[in-house]
Amino acid sequence: MGKVKPLNQKNVGLLGTVLGSLLVGVPAIPFAASAAPSPILNPCPRIFYEEPFNTKRLAPEGCPPNSATRLLSTQASNSEELPGRDLTPNRIVPADAPTTPARVVPTPNQPGVAVRGATPGVTNSPGTAEIPAQPPLPENRANAIATVMPMDGNVNVRLKNNTNALITYEAIGYTRRRFLPAGQEVVLRNLPVPVTITTVRQDKGLVDVTPVSSQKGLLEVSLNESKNLDDNAGALRIQTDGQVFLN
């Protein structure tokens, strides 16, 4: 009968050391791989510093300024002496921002007659009636420069800034003063007629206000640079019948 040969204690110890190293090393490999840091997204993409985005889009907040950002900053600094600058919003209103109808205030002496565009918080002294704003008489105004067909008494007006300057615009009685950057356009929707729209270049330059097209309920207006003093009318007025005048 054969005898069982006893295990060599030295060989057993060596085998245990090898197996232990394998057990420790195997889970360490995926752990080291999973511990690798993930790539960090660039908060200032290079595309904002290349054309056409360099001159057409503002750089992200916190990033170095590109050409468009520097131009907007320069134009805003040039408007410090603009009359009524304290009434100008400190942000650019989105192009699709809704217009807000002005409060209608009845006149004390004429029941059923109202004044559109009255200033909130301002009241007349006792016995003084508010006088509705009247459009210029036919003999005192120039010929109409365009005609638009109102829809249910309302019109939409698209303004396109073709100058190299920031323009401030306002639909009197319906919007606050808003900014329109160079090369941008905005649509004022559902403006009740009659309505007056003012435009001012914040670099104190002149504006050529030119209606370029009109369709049912929509008037498109181009705002161009001008050296002619006659073009700086400053106010575009749309009458109840859709006739358009420069005041």
mmCIF file of C-alpha atoms in Angstrom:
data_model
loop_
_atom_site.group_PDB
_atom_site.id
_atom_site.type_symbol
_atom_site.label_atom_id
_atom_site.label_comp_id
_atom_site.label_asym_id
_atom_site.label_seq_id
_atom_site.Cartn_x
_atom_site.Cartn_y
_atom_site.Cartn_z
ATOM 1 C CA MET A 1 0.000 0.000 0.000
ATOM 2 C CA GLY A 2 1.455 3.312 -1.104
ATOM 3 C CA LYS A 3 2.099 6.127 1.293
ATOM 4 C CA VAL A 4 0.719 9.661 0.779
ATOM 5 C CA LYS A 5 3.610 11.965 0.222
ATOM 6 C CA PRO A 6 3.335 14.995 2.540
ATOM 7 C CA LEU A 7 3.071 18.410 0.850
ATOM 8 C CA ASN A 8 6.146 20.514 0.801
ATOM 9 C CA GLN A 9 5.423 23.506 3.069
ATOM 10 C CA LYS A 10 7.701 25.729 1.007
ATOM 11 C CA ASN A 11 5.790 24.993 -2.212
ATOM 12 C CA VAL A 12 2.435 25.619 -0.517
ATOM 13 C CA GLY A 13 3.560 29.019 0.724
ATOM 14 C CA LEU A 14 4.825 30.042 -2.716
ATOM 15 C CA LEU A 15 1.555 29.006 -4.385
ATOM 16 C CA GLY A 16 -0.473 31.019 -1.857
ATOM 17 C CA THR A 17 1.574 34.119 -2.523
ATOM 18 C CA VAL A 18 1.012 33.864 -6.298
ATOM 19 C CA LEU A 19 -2.758 33.343 -5.983
ATOM 20 C CA GLY A 20 -3.078 36.215 -3.506
ATOM 21 C CA SER A 21 -1.323 38.584 -5.888
ATOM 22 C CA LEU A 22 -3.712 37.637 -8.686
ATOM 23 C CA LEU A 23 -6.781 38.183 -6.501
ATOM 24 C CA VAL A 24 -5.572 41.635 -5.454
ATOM 25 C CA GLY A 25 -4.441 42.725 -8.940
ATOM 26 C CA VAL A 26 -7.539 41.717 -10.925
ATOM 27 C CA PRO A 27 -10.076 44.153 -9.308
ATOM 28 C CA ALA A 28 -7.460 46.884 -9.200
ATOM 29 C CA ILE A 29 -7.317 47.120 -13.008
ATOM 30 C CA PRO A 30 -10.974 48.196 -13.630
ATOM 31 C CA PHE A 31 -10.851 50.374 -10.508
ATOM 32 C CA ALA A 32 -7.876 52.269 -11.880
ATOM 33 C CA ALA A 33 -9.619 52.629 -15.234
ATOM 34 C CA SER A 34 -12.825 53.916 -13.654
ATOM 35 C CA ALA A 35 -10.881 56.413 -11.563
ATOM 36 C CA ALA A 36 -9.583 58.200 -14.678
ATOM 37 C CA PRO A 37 -10.951 61.791 -14.738
ATOM 38 C CA SER A 38 -13.663 62.582 -17.319
ATOM 39 C CA PRO A 39 -12.894 65.330 -19.849
ATOM 40 C CA ILE A 40 -14.101 68.840 -18.883
ATOM 41 C CA LEU A 41 -16.333 70.690 -21.386
ATOM 42 C CA ASN A 42 -14.889 73.938 -22.690
ATOM 43 C CA PRO A 43 -17.093 76.795 -21.344
ATOM 44 C CA CYS A 44 -15.783 79.133 -24.059
ATOM 45 C CA PRO A 45 -16.133 77.299 -27.397
ATOM 46 C CA ARG A 46 -13.731 78.393 -30.084
ATOM 47 C CA ILE A 47 -16.589 78.831 -32.571
ATOM 48 C CA PHE A 48 -17.598 82.110 -30.860
ATOM 49 C CA TYR A 49 -14.232 83.594 -31.901
ATOM 50 C CA GLU A 50 -14.432 82.535 -35.550
ATOM 51 C CA GLU A 51 -16.538 83.995 -38.338
ATOM 52 C CA PRO A 52 -19.468 84.362 -38.681
ATOM 53 C CA PHE A 53 -20.102 83.935 -34.923
ATOM 54 C CA ASN A 54 -17.259 86.322 -34.002
ATOM 55 C CA THR A 55 -19.236 89.342 -35.269
ATOM 56 C CA LYS A 56 -22.804 87.990 -35.077
ATOM 57 C CA ARG A 57 -23.081 86.293 -31.658
ATOM 58 C CA LEU A 58 -22.137 87.477 -28.160
ATOM 59 C CA ALA A 59 -19.499 85.437 -26.324
ATOM 60 C CA PRO A 60 -20.822 83.290 -23.421
ATOM 61 C CA GLU A 61 -20.932 84.974 -20.018
ATOM 62 C CA GLY A 62 -17.585 84.757 -18.234
ATOM 63 C CA CYS A 63 -15.629 84.185 -21.468
ATOM 64 C CA PRO A 64 -13.207 86.629 -23.131
ATOM 65 C CA PRO A 65 -15.158 89.104 -25.302
ATOM 66 C CA ASN A 66 -15.315 88.565 -29.056
ATOM 67 C CA SER A 67 -15.892 91.262 -31.686
ATOM 68 C CA ALA A 68 -19.690 91.280 -31.216
ATOM 69 C CA THR A 69 -19.374 91.612 -27.425
ATOM 70 C CA ARG A 70 -16.857 94.465 -27.692
ATOM 71 C CA LEU A 71 -19.006 96.285 -30.265
ATOM 72 C CA LEU A 72 -22.111 96.072 -28.060
ATOM 73 C CA SER A 73 -20.126 97.290 -25.035
ATOM 74 C CA THR A 74 -18.752 100.260 -27.008
ATOM 75 C CA GLN A 75 -22.175 101.250 -28.331
ATOM 76 C CA ALA A 76 -23.731 101.028 -24.867
ATOM 77 C CA SER A 77 -21.007 103.275 -23.388
ATOM 78 C CA ASN A 78 -21.622 105.877 -26.104
ATOM 79 C CA SER A 79 -25.271 106.187 -25.047
ATOM 80 C CA GLU A 80 -24.591 107.555 -21.546
ATOM 81 C CA GLU A 81 -25.829 111.032 -22.518
ATOM 82 C CA LEU A 82 -28.915 109.853 -24.416
ATOM 83 C CA PRO A 83 -32.039 111.675 -23.107
ATOM 84 C CA GLY A 84 -34.256 109.328 -21.123
ATOM 85 C CA ARG A 85 -31.505 106.747 -20.690
ATOM 86 C CA ASP A 86 -32.732 106.181 -17.130
ATOM 87 C CA LEU A 87 -35.980 104.837 -18.616
ATOM 88 C CA THR A 88 -34.220 102.292 -20.823
ATOM 89 C CA PRO A 89 -34.340 98.658 -19.616
ATOM 90 C CA ASN A 90 -30.940 97.274 -18.554
ATOM 91 C CA ARG A 91 -31.390 94.157 -20.651
ATOM 92 C CA ILE A 92 -32.155 93.347 -24.258
ATOM 93 C CA VAL A 93 -35.765 92.260 -24.605
ATOM 94 C CA PRO A 94 -36.251 89.136 -26.769
ATOM 95 C CA ALA A 95 -37.584 89.757 -30.254
ATOM 96 C CA ASP A 96 -40.738 87.764 -29.545
ATOM 97 C CA ALA A 97 -41.586 89.651 -26.333
ATOM 98 C CA PRO A 98 -45.314 90.478 -26.283
ATOM 99 C CA THR A 99 -46.481 94.047 -26.462
ATOM 100 C CA THR A 100 -48.579 95.356 -23.589
ATOM 101 C CA PRO A 101 -51.618 97.587 -24.284
ATOM 102 C CA ALA A 102 -51.632 100.843 -22.357
ATOM 103 C CA ARG A 103 -54.171 101.554 -19.654
ATOM 104 C CA VAL A 104 -57.344 103.238 -20.939
ATOM 105 C CA VAL A 105 -58.567 106.086 -18.723
ATOM 106 C CA PRO A 106 -62.100 107.585 -19.154
ATOM 107 C CA THR A 107 -62.281 111.363 -19.452
ATOM 108 C CA PRO A 108 -64.280 113.012 -16.636
ATOM 109 C CA ASN A 109 -66.452 115.238 -18.830
ATOM 110 C CA GLN A 110 -67.142 112.851 -21.705
ATOM 111 C CA PRO A 111 -68.755 109.545 -20.703
ATOM 112 C CA GLY A 112 -67.707 106.682 -22.921
ATOM 113 C CA VAL A 113 -64.630 108.524 -24.317
ATOM 114 C CA ALA A 114 -61.228 107.181 -23.295
ATOM 115 C CA VAL A 115 -57.606 108.268 -23.650
ATOM 116 C CA ARG A 116 -55.150 105.603 -24.789
ATOM 117 C CA GLY A 117 -51.608 105.745 -23.475
ATOM 118 C CA ALA A 118 -52.292 107.606 -20.209
ATOM 119 C CA THR A 119 -49.370 107.481 -17.776
ATOM 120 C CA PRO A 120 -50.110 105.205 -14.770
ATOM 121 C CA GLY A 121 -50.013 106.998 -11.419
ATOM 122 C CA VAL A 122 -50.580 110.479 -12.920
ATOM 123 C CA THR A 123 -53.941 112.154 -12.332
ATOM 124 C CA ASN A 124 -55.335 115.515 -13.393
ATOM 125 C CA SER A 125 -56.300 118.213 -10.945
ATOM 126 C CA PRO A 126 -60.030 118.415 -10.086
ATOM 127 C CA GLY A 127 -62.102 119.841 -12.917
ATOM 128 C CA THR A 128 -59.417 119.214 -15.594
ATOM 129 C CA ALA A 129 -60.260 116.704 -18.305
ATOM 130 C CA GLU A 130 -57.657 114.622 -20.126
ATOM 131 C CA ILE A 131 -57.395 115.530 -23.813
ATOM 132 C CA PRO A 132 -57.022 112.622 -26.255
ATOM 133 C CA ALA A 133 -53.982 112.804 -28.540
ATOM 134 C CA GLN A 134 -55.085 113.753 -32.037
ATOM 135 C CA PRO A 135 -53.315 112.767 -35.268
ATOM 136 C CA PRO A 136 -52.101 115.638 -37.452
ATOM 137 C CA LEU A 137 -54.721 117.207 -39.695
ATOM 138 C CA PRO A 138 -54.576 116.203 -43.377
ATOM 139 C CA GLU A 139 -53.430 119.656 -44.451
ATOM 140 C CA ASN A 140 -50.622 119.651 -41.861
ATOM 141 C CA ARG A 141 -48.991 116.330 -42.696
ATOM 142 C CA ALA A 142 -46.993 114.952 -45.602
ATOM 143 C CA ASN A 143 -48.203 112.296 -47.997
ATOM 144 C CA ALA A 144 -48.362 108.715 -46.748
ATOM 145 C CA ILE A 145 -45.167 106.742 -47.450
ATOM 146 C CA ALA A 146 -46.865 103.333 -47.229
ATOM 147 C CA THR A 147 -50.143 101.595 -46.455
ATOM 148 C CA VAL A 148 -50.807 98.490 -44.384
ATOM 149 C CA MET A 149 -54.146 96.737 -43.887
ATOM 150 C CA PRO A 150 -54.962 96.401 -40.145
ATOM 151 C CA MET A 151 -56.434 93.092 -38.950
ATOM 152 C CA ASP A 152 -59.171 93.603 -36.354
ATOM 153 C CA GLY A 153 -57.710 97.048 -35.648
ATOM 154 C CA ASN A 154 -54.194 95.691 -35.044
ATOM 155 C CA VAL A 155 -50.956 95.572 -37.045
ATOM 156 C CA ASN A 156 -47.606 93.808 -36.760
ATOM 157 C CA VAL A 157 -44.443 95.808 -37.489
ATOM 158 C CA ARG A 158 -41.071 94.219 -38.312
ATOM 159 C CA LEU A 159 -38.046 96.478 -37.682
ATOM 160 C CA LYS A 160 -34.682 95.533 -39.266
ATOM 161 C CA ASN A 161 -31.562 97.344 -38.023
ATOM 162 C CA ASN A 162 -29.288 97.697 -41.059
ATOM 163 C CA THR A 163 -26.953 100.172 -39.336
ATOM 164 C CA ASN A 164 -23.727 99.423 -37.477
ATOM 165 C CA ALA A 165 -25.089 100.952 -34.276
ATOM 166 C CA LEU A 166 -27.408 99.993 -31.444
ATOM 167 C CA ILE A 167 -30.913 101.413 -31.968
ATOM 168 C CA THR A 168 -33.477 102.161 -29.259
ATOM 169 C CA TYR A 169 -37.107 101.710 -30.332
ATOM 170 C CA GLU A 170 -40.453 102.159 -28.590
ATOM 171 C CA ALA A 171 -44.118 101.758 -29.510
ATOM 172 C CA ILE A 172 -45.519 104.722 -27.591
ATOM 173 C CA GLY A 173 -48.040 103.558 -25.000
ATOM 174 C CA TYR A 174 -47.460 99.834 -25.655
ATOM 175 C CA THR A 175 -43.804 99.001 -24.976
ATOM 176 C CA ARG A 176 -40.915 100.391 -22.993
ATOM 177 C CA ARG A 177 -37.751 101.478 -24.739
ATOM 178 C CA ARG A 178 -35.926 98.430 -26.062
ATOM 179 C CA PHE A 179 -32.570 97.727 -27.688
ATOM 180 C CA LEU A 180 -32.172 96.435 -31.247
ATOM 181 C CA PRO A 181 -28.531 95.453 -31.966
ATOM 182 C CA ALA A 182 -26.931 96.054 -35.352
ATOM 183 C CA GLY A 183 -27.984 93.523 -37.984
ATOM 184 C CA GLN A 184 -30.893 92.203 -35.904
ATOM 185 C CA GLU A 185 -34.642 92.437 -36.436
ATOM 186 C CA VAL A 186 -37.713 92.382 -34.198
ATOM 187 C CA VAL A 187 -41.467 92.017 -34.732
ATOM 188 C CA LEU A 188 -43.880 94.136 -32.686
ATOM 189 C CA ARG A 189 -47.096 92.138 -32.613
ATOM 190 C CA ASN A 190 -50.739 93.170 -32.227
ATOM 191 C CA LEU A 191 -50.234 96.924 -32.022
ATOM 192 C CA PRO A 192 -53.628 98.710 -31.985
ATOM 193 C CA VAL A 193 -53.849 101.544 -34.507
ATOM 194 C CA PRO A 194 -53.267 104.420 -34.464
ATOM 195 C CA VAL A 195 -49.768 103.862 -33.077
ATOM 196 C CA THR A 196 -46.465 105.744 -33.128
ATOM 197 C CA ILE A 197 -43.069 103.992 -33.149
ATOM 198 C CA THR A 198 -39.887 105.944 -32.362
ATOM 199 C CA THR A 199 -36.323 104.924 -33.291
ATOM 200 C CA VAL A 200 -33.075 106.504 -32.032
ATOM 201 C CA ARG A 201 -29.468 105.552 -32.802
ATOM 202 C CA GLN A 202 -27.512 105.487 -29.563
ATOM 203 C CA ASP A 203 -24.351 106.735 -31.300
ATOM 204 C CA LYS A 204 -26.335 109.917 -32.126
ATOM 205 C CA GLY A 205 -26.254 109.153 -35.852
ATOM 206 C CA LEU A 206 -29.129 109.645 -38.272
ATOM 207 C CA VAL A 207 -31.662 106.962 -39.194
ATOM 208 C CA ASP A 208 -33.352 106.526 -42.572
ATOM 209 C CA VAL A 209 -36.729 104.909 -41.767
ATOM 210 C CA THR A 210 -37.949 103.166 -44.925
ATOM 211 C CA PRO A 211 -40.972 100.838 -45.296
ATOM 212 C CA VAL A 212 -39.817 98.046 -47.620
ATOM 213 C CA SER A 213 -42.974 95.956 -47.910
ATOM 214 C CA SER A 214 -46.440 95.529 -46.492
ATOM 215 C CA GLN A 215 -48.945 92.721 -46.525
ATOM 216 C CA LYS A 216 -52.167 91.998 -44.739
ATOM 217 C CA GLY A 217 -51.587 92.990 -41.124
ATOM 218 C CA LEU A 218 -47.768 93.304 -41.425
ATOM 219 C CA LEU A 219 -45.501 96.277 -42.209
ATOM 220 C CA GLU A 220 -41.767 95.706 -42.730
ATOM 221 C CA VAL A 221 -39.501 98.681 -41.999
ATOM 222 C CA SER A 222 -35.784 99.015 -42.763
ATOM 223 C CA LEU A 223 -33.644 101.203 -40.475
ATOM 224 C CA ASN A 224 -30.622 102.414 -42.458
ATOM 225 C CA GLU A 225 -27.741 104.792 -41.847
ATOM 226 C CA SER A 226 -28.228 108.267 -43.293
ATOM 227 C CA LYS A 227 -26.384 111.575 -43.649
ATOM 228 C CA ASN A 228 -29.507 113.464 -44.676
ATOM 229 C CA LEU A 229 -31.069 115.511 -41.870
ATOM 230 C CA ASP A 230 -34.488 115.129 -43.482
ATOM 231 C CA ASP A 231 -34.354 111.372 -42.835
ATOM 232 C CA ASN A 232 -34.041 111.774 -39.074
ATOM 233 C CA ALA A 233 -37.810 112.071 -38.608
ATOM 234 C CA GLY A 234 -37.642 109.840 -35.527
ATOM 235 C CA ALA A 235 -41.288 108.714 -35.465
ATOM 236 C CA LEU A 236 -43.240 106.316 -37.659
ATOM 237 C CA ARG A 237 -47.023 106.716 -37.295
ATOM 238 C CA ILE A 238 -49.643 104.243 -38.522
ATOM 239 C CA GLN A 239 -53.142 105.690 -38.784
ATOM 240 C CA THR A 240 -56.428 103.880 -38.158
ATOM 241 C CA ASP A 241 -56.957 103.445 -41.910
ATOM 242 C CA GLY A 242 -53.484 101.878 -42.303
ATOM 243 C CA GLN A 243 -51.736 104.888 -43.851
ATOM 244 C CA VAL A 244 -48.121 105.263 -42.696
ATOM 245 C CA PHE A 245 -46.470 108.649 -42.078
ATOM 246 C CA LEU A 246 -43.083 109.917 -40.909
ATOM 247 C CA ASN A 247 -43.370 112.675 -38.289
#
